[in-house]
Structures are given as C-alpha cells and as structure tokens.
Tab-separated table of C-alpha atoms in Angstrom:
chain	number	residue	atom	x	y	z
D	1	UNK	CA	0.000	0.000	0.000
D	2	UNK	CA	1.346	3.413	-0.946
D	3	UNK	CA	2.200	5.454	2.110
D	4	UNK	CA	0.431	8.782	2.428
D	5	UNK	CA	1.569	10.933	5.395
D	6	UNK	CA	-1.948	12.434	5.524
D	7	UNK	CA	-3.263	9.071	6.756
D	8	UNK	CA	-1.282	9.353	9.992
D	9	UNK	CA	-3.030	10.524	13.140
D	10	UNK	CA	-1.923	14.000	14.154
D	11	UNK	CA	-2.731	15.825	17.362
D	12	UNK	CA	-4.860	18.974	17.482
D	13	UNK	CA	-1.763	20.996	16.504
D	14	UNK	CA	-1.241	18.812	13.434
D	15	UNK	CA	1.805	17.074	14.919
D	16	UNK	CA	2.942	13.493	15.439
D	17	UNK	CA	5.768	12.471	17.786
D	18	UNK	CA	8.839	10.953	16.157
D	19	UNK	CA	11.440	8.971	18.080
D	20	UNK	CA	14.941	8.940	16.591
D	21	UNK	CA	17.020	5.856	17.276
D	22	UNK	CA	20.659	5.357	16.350
D	23	UNK	CA	20.869	2.737	13.618
D	24	UNK	CA	24.248	1.434	14.725
D	25	UNK	CA	23.845	1.299	18.505
D	26	UNK	CA	20.066	1.176	19.048
D	27	UNK	CA	20.375	4.125	21.413
D	28	UNK	CA	17.265	6.319	21.599
D	29	UNK	CA	18.548	9.771	20.704
D	30	UNK	CA	15.602	12.155	20.950
D	31	UNK	CA	11.890	12.683	20.552
D	32	UNK	CA	10.679	15.494	18.317
D	33	UNK	CA	7.558	16.408	16.360
D	34	UNK	CA	6.589	16.276	12.714
D	35	UNK	CA	3.827	17.665	10.534
D	36	UNK	CA	2.643	15.702	7.497
D	37	UNK	CA	4.879	17.927	5.395
D	38	UNK	CA	7.877	17.206	7.666
D	39	UNK	CA	7.230	13.485	7.154
D	40	UNK	CA	7.164	14.022	3.390
D	41	UNK	CA	10.375	16.062	3.422
D	42	UNK	CA	12.128	13.492	5.612
D	43	UNK	CA	11.237	10.670	3.237
D	44	UNK	CA	12.142	12.669	0.173
D	45	UNK	CA	15.453	14.088	1.360
D	46	UNK	CA	16.396	11.210	3.719
D	47	UNK	CA	17.323	13.906	6.253
D	48	UNK	CA	15.232	14.012	9.441
D	49	UNK	CA	13.129	17.159	9.290
D	50	UNK	CA	11.009	18.073	12.283
D	51	UNK	CA	8.622	20.854	13.199
D	52	UNK	CA	9.980	23.218	15.803
D	53	UNK	CA	7.134	24.019	18.179
D	54	UNK	CA	9.077	26.916	19.720
D	55	UNK	CA	10.025	28.496	16.390
D	56	UNK	CA	6.907	27.315	14.523
D	57	UNK	CA	9.056	26.375	11.555
D	58	UNK	CA	10.495	23.357	9.813
D	59	UNK	CA	13.729	22.236	11.339
D	60	UNK	CA	16.065	20.072	9.336
D	61	UNK	CA	18.152	18.485	12.025
D	62	UNK	CA	21.785	19.571	11.707
D	63	UNK	CA	21.054	22.379	9.239
D	64	UNK	CA	23.128	24.810	11.275
D	65	UNK	CA	25.099	22.468	13.573
D	66	UNK	CA	26.021	19.902	10.940
D	67	UNK	CA	24.703	17.197	13.262
D	68	UNK	CA	22.453	15.713	10.617
D	69	UNK	CA	20.351	12.583	10.861
D	70	UNK	CA	20.359	10.454	7.731
D	71	UNK	CA	17.183	8.420	7.594
D	72	UNK	CA	17.715	4.673	7.441
D	73	UNK	CA	14.122	3.622	8.039
D	74	UNK	CA	10.800	5.128	9.059
D	75	UNK	CA	8.297	3.059	10.995
D	76	UNK	CA	4.674	3.703	11.974
D	77	UNK	CA	3.063	2.372	15.122
D	78	UNK	CA	-0.149	0.335	15.316
D	79	UNK	CA	-2.289	3.401	16.100
D	80	UNK	CA	-0.590	5.464	13.384
D	81	UNK	CA	0.029	8.201	15.935
D	82	UNK	CA	3.769	7.796	16.515
D	83	UNK	CA	6.812	7.374	14.275
D	84	UNK	CA	10.132	5.662	14.797
D	85	UNK	CA	13.088	6.778	12.730
D	86	UNK	CA	16.285	4.824	12.639
D	87	UNK	CA	19.029	7.211	11.664
D	88	UNK	CA	22.723	7.603	11.055
D	89	UNK	CA	23.540	10.406	13.468
D	90	UNK	CA	26.438	12.708	12.691
D	91	UNK	CA	27.868	14.135	15.918
D	92	UNK	CA	25.723	14.511	19.028
D	93	UNK	CA	21.927	14.458	18.664
D	94	UNK	CA	21.316	16.820	21.579
D	95	UNK	CA	21.735	20.579	21.388
D	96	UNK	CA	23.602	20.340	24.727
D	97	UNK	CA	26.340	18.348	23.024
D	98	UNK	CA	25.250	15.045	24.559
D	99	UNK	CA	24.969	12.068	22.236
D	100	UNK	CA	21.349	11.506	23.287
D	101	UNK	CA	18.844	13.946	24.775
D	102	UNK	CA	18.009	11.328	27.421
D	103	UNK	CA	21.146	11.873	29.508
D	104	UNK	CA	19.352	12.255	32.832
D	105	UNK	CA	18.249	9.139	34.659
D	106	UNK	CA	16.110	8.673	37.727
D	107	UNK	CA	17.880	6.467	40.214
D	108	UNK	CA	16.499	5.712	43.663
D	109	UNK	CA	14.399	8.869	43.532
D	110	UNK	CA	17.278	11.117	42.458
D	111	UNK	CA	18.080	12.710	39.117
D	112	UNK	CA	21.482	11.606	37.908
D	113	UNK	CA	23.027	13.392	34.929
D	114	UNK	CA	25.361	11.213	32.911
D	115	UNK	CA	28.523	12.696	31.526
J	1	UNK	CA	18.704	16.287	43.179
J	2	UNK	CA	15.485	14.580	44.245
J	3	UNK	CA	13.242	13.811	41.298
J	4	UNK	CA	9.771	15.336	41.420
J	5	UNK	CA	7.450	14.292	38.557
J	6	UNK	CA	5.690	17.660	38.861
J	7	UNK	CA	8.835	19.348	37.481
J	8	UNK	CA	8.404	17.632	34.108
J	9	UNK	CA	6.828	19.542	31.241
J	10	UNK	CA	3.368	18.254	30.409
J	11	UNK	CA	1.202	19.180	27.456
J	12	UNK	CA	-2.101	21.045	27.773
J	13	UNK	CA	-3.791	17.727	28.666
J	14	UNK	CA	-1.293	17.113	31.482
J	15	UNK	CA	0.510	14.366	29.575
J	16	UNK	CA	4.096	13.560	28.664
J	17	UNK	CA	5.118	11.032	25.997
J	18	UNK	CA	6.991	7.955	27.216
J	19	UNK	CA	8.972	5.689	24.905
J	20	UNK	CA	9.382	2.097	26.068
J	21	UNK	CA	12.542	0.322	24.945
J	22	UNK	CA	13.373	-3.328	25.488
J	23	UNK	CA	16.235	-3.558	27.968
J	24	UNK	CA	17.660	-6.729	26.455
J	25	UNK	CA	17.433	-5.991	22.729
J	26	UNK	CA	17.240	-2.179	22.518
J	27	UNK	CA	14.116	-2.521	20.386
J	28	UNK	CA	11.710	0.407	20.672
J	29	UNK	CA	8.440	-1.217	21.726
J	30	UNK	CA	5.854	1.549	21.937
J	31	UNK	CA	5.093	5.157	22.715
J	32	UNK	CA	2.411	5.950	25.281
J	33	UNK	CA	1.469	8.812	27.575
J	34	UNK	CA	1.854	9.487	31.279
J	35	UNK	CA	0.465	11.931	33.788
J	36	UNK	CA	2.611	13.013	36.752
J	37	UNK	CA	0.748	10.432	38.832
J	38	UNK	CA	1.473	7.712	36.244
J	39	UNK	CA	5.174	8.588	36.494
J	40	UNK	CA	4.967	8.308	40.286
J	41	UNK	CA	3.168	4.959	40.130
J	42	UNK	CA	5.639	3.603	37.578
J	43	UNK	CA	8.604	4.502	39.780
J	44	UNK	CA	6.972	3.189	42.930
J	45	UNK	CA	5.674	-0.105	41.568
J	46	UNK	CA	8.396	-0.603	38.883
J	47	UNK	CA	5.553	-1.518	36.523
J	48	UNK	CA	5.021	0.796	33.564
J	49	UNK	CA	1.745	2.631	34.158
J	50	UNK	CA	0.421	4.907	31.443
J	51	UNK	CA	-2.606	7.138	30.992
J	52	UNK	CA	-5.088	5.810	28.481
J	53	UNK	CA	-6.313	8.765	26.449
J	54	UNK	CA	-9.178	6.730	24.977
J	55	UNK	CA	-10.380	5.382	28.324
J	56	UNK	CA	-9.262	8.423	30.363
J	57	UNK	CA	-7.901	6.122	33.045
J	58	UNK	CA	-4.623	4.786	34.387
J	59	UNK	CA	-3.439	1.788	32.484
J	60	UNK	CA	-0.928	-0.515	34.087
J	61	UNK	CA	0.562	-2.250	31.094
J	62	UNK	CA	-0.239	-5.968	31.187
J	63	UNK	CA	-2.854	-5.664	33.926
J	64	UNK	CA	-5.298	-7.753	31.937
J	65	UNK	CA	-3.034	-9.329	29.268
J	66	UNK	CA	-0.187	-10.269	31.595
J	67	UNK	CA	2.194	-8.536	29.182
J	68	UNK	CA	3.744	-6.405	31.886
J	69	UNK	CA	6.677	-4.053	31.577
J	70	UNK	CA	9.073	-4.160	34.492
J	71	UNK	CA	10.877	-0.849	34.739
J	72	UNK	CA	14.647	-1.093	34.537
J	73	UNK	CA	15.379	2.610	34.167
J	74	UNK	CA	13.552	5.870	33.594
J	75	UNK	CA	15.261	8.690	31.721
J	76	UNK	CA	14.272	12.322	31.134
J	77	UNK	CA	15.200	14.303	28.044
J	78	UNK	CA	16.970	17.667	27.977
J	79	UNK	CA	13.700	19.602	27.644
J	80	UNK	CA	12.013	17.530	30.365
J	81	UNK	CA	9.109	16.910	28.008
J	82	UNK	CA	9.741	13.274	27.057
J	83	UNK	CA	10.576	10.099	28.968
J	84	UNK	CA	12.468	6.979	27.999
J	85	UNK	CA	11.753	3.779	29.900
J	86	UNK	CA	13.943	0.753	29.522
J	87	UNK	CA	11.837	-2.247	30.449
J	88	UNK	CA	11.790	-5.996	30.750
J	89	UNK	CA	8.850	-6.831	28.507
J	90	UNK	CA	6.829	-9.978	29.218
J	91	UNK	CA	5.211	-11.230	26.007
J	92	UNK	CA	4.418	-8.858	23.155
J	93	UNK	CA	4.232	-5.133	23.835
J	94	UNK	CA	1.576	-4.454	21.210
J	95	UNK	CA	-2.120	-5.184	21.667
J	96	UNK	CA	-2.049	-6.740	18.174
J	97	UNK	CA	0.283	-9.448	19.446
J	98	UNK	CA	3.345	-7.973	17.756
J	99	UNK	CA	6.494	-7.631	19.829
J	100	UNK	CA	6.692	-3.919	19.063
J	101	UNK	CA	3.953	-1.513	18.013
J	102	UNK	CA	6.264	-0.245	15.231
J	103	UNK	CA	5.758	-3.225	12.942
J	104	UNK	CA	4.956	-1.193	9.825
J	105	UNK	CA	7.795	0.290	7.855
J	106	UNK	CA	7.839	2.721	4.966
J	107	UNK	CA	9.947	1.337	2.170
J	108	UNK	CA	10.287	3.049	-1.198
J	109	UNK	CA	7.008	4.862	-0.619
J	110	UNK	CA	5.076	1.748	0.368
J	111	UNK	CA	3.846	0.565	3.751
J	112	UNK	CA	5.293	-2.835	4.560
J	113	UNK	CA	3.891	-4.755	7.521
J	114	UNK	CA	6.397	-7.075	9.140
J	115	UNK	CA	5.265	-10.452	10.354
C-alpha cells in the first residue's frame, strides 16, 4: 500500500511524535515532532526534518550544527500516531552536546546526569 | 537532586510522551502517555503505568493481558518533556500481538507490515 503521510493521526496541533534511534547502537537519541509535510520532506530528502514548536518552523536536524540525521528507516506504530526513525547520526543528537537527549536518569528517587 | 514528577513539562492535557525500549534488545516497543501520577506509580511499583487517552484512566501495562513491563530505568530528556523507559517486557508489547507496536515500515514509498 502506498504510504500517504496524511493518513497518519496528528494531534490537534497537526503534529505526530517521532522517536529517533541510532541505527548502529540502538540508542534512543531524541523525541521530536513532525507535521505531514515534515514526514514528506524526511522521506524525500532522507534527512530528518522536524517541526519546531518553539520556532513554529520546519527544522532540518543539523542544518546549522552539521549534526544531521540520515534516515535509514521510518516506521509507523499500530495506532498510526507515533513514528520511529532509525538514523545515522552525525555528531551529538542533543543541542547540549550530549549524544542523546536522554542523559538524565532517575535512580532511587534522584536525578542523575550522565557525563 | 530529588526527582519530582511535577517538574516535568506536560502538554495542555497534562501528559508527557513515554517511549518504552526493550532492555535486552534495545528494540523500541511503543510510545504511550503518562500523567505526573502515572510517572509516580511507575517509579513506585516498577511496573510501567500509562494514561489511556481513549479510556481516560490509568493503564498498568499488562494488567489484563499479563504482558507487563518491568521498569529497569527511567530517563528524562533535555527539555524535560519526554521520557524513555527501559523495560523488561513480558510477552508482546503491542495489543495486536506484535512484539513492538512499530511493525509497519515505509519502504520506497510503500507501507510494509512485518510479520
């Protein structure tokens, strides 16, 4: 069946959450948001392109930092309301310089930030 | 620093997305939603407990199916608006019987459902 991004389920803001996972290591790198058009652009260019909720603009990951995400595979969940991207990540995924945005863990009730 | 679920960033419905990842394989299993109370319950019971948006009720994963998720680790992203749970998954994670909810991939413009 031909894939049409318009058949995904978007929230009231027209967005769907997309999880980016490192193709090589399986590490979950980040969660960001896409519009139908961002999904289209990502598939067409093979560069992860999100929707920046703060800037209200398309955001091709790595456009300014060079830390691009090359799309390996896009997956849709059973409810069609979440996406999983496996990517080849250049440099760190997080704007803080961390490899993954999920660098804080909860351990015995405390927040522990990993180096 | 002590972790307080109330310090997370929730959407207008009071929810935060939580990605569940298989501890053993690294496979991304599903994306679901939590309230602050669901986060508390998950940490306290070590059983992933989500908020069902369709039923508007807490949903302890596997409560009826037995397909529980034992929490190994909870992580917070840099913006504090997404969670990553690594879990020990009993049985399939997806209500369809699939191991992961992300069993549909987009390949050359087509949707391909994996067995």
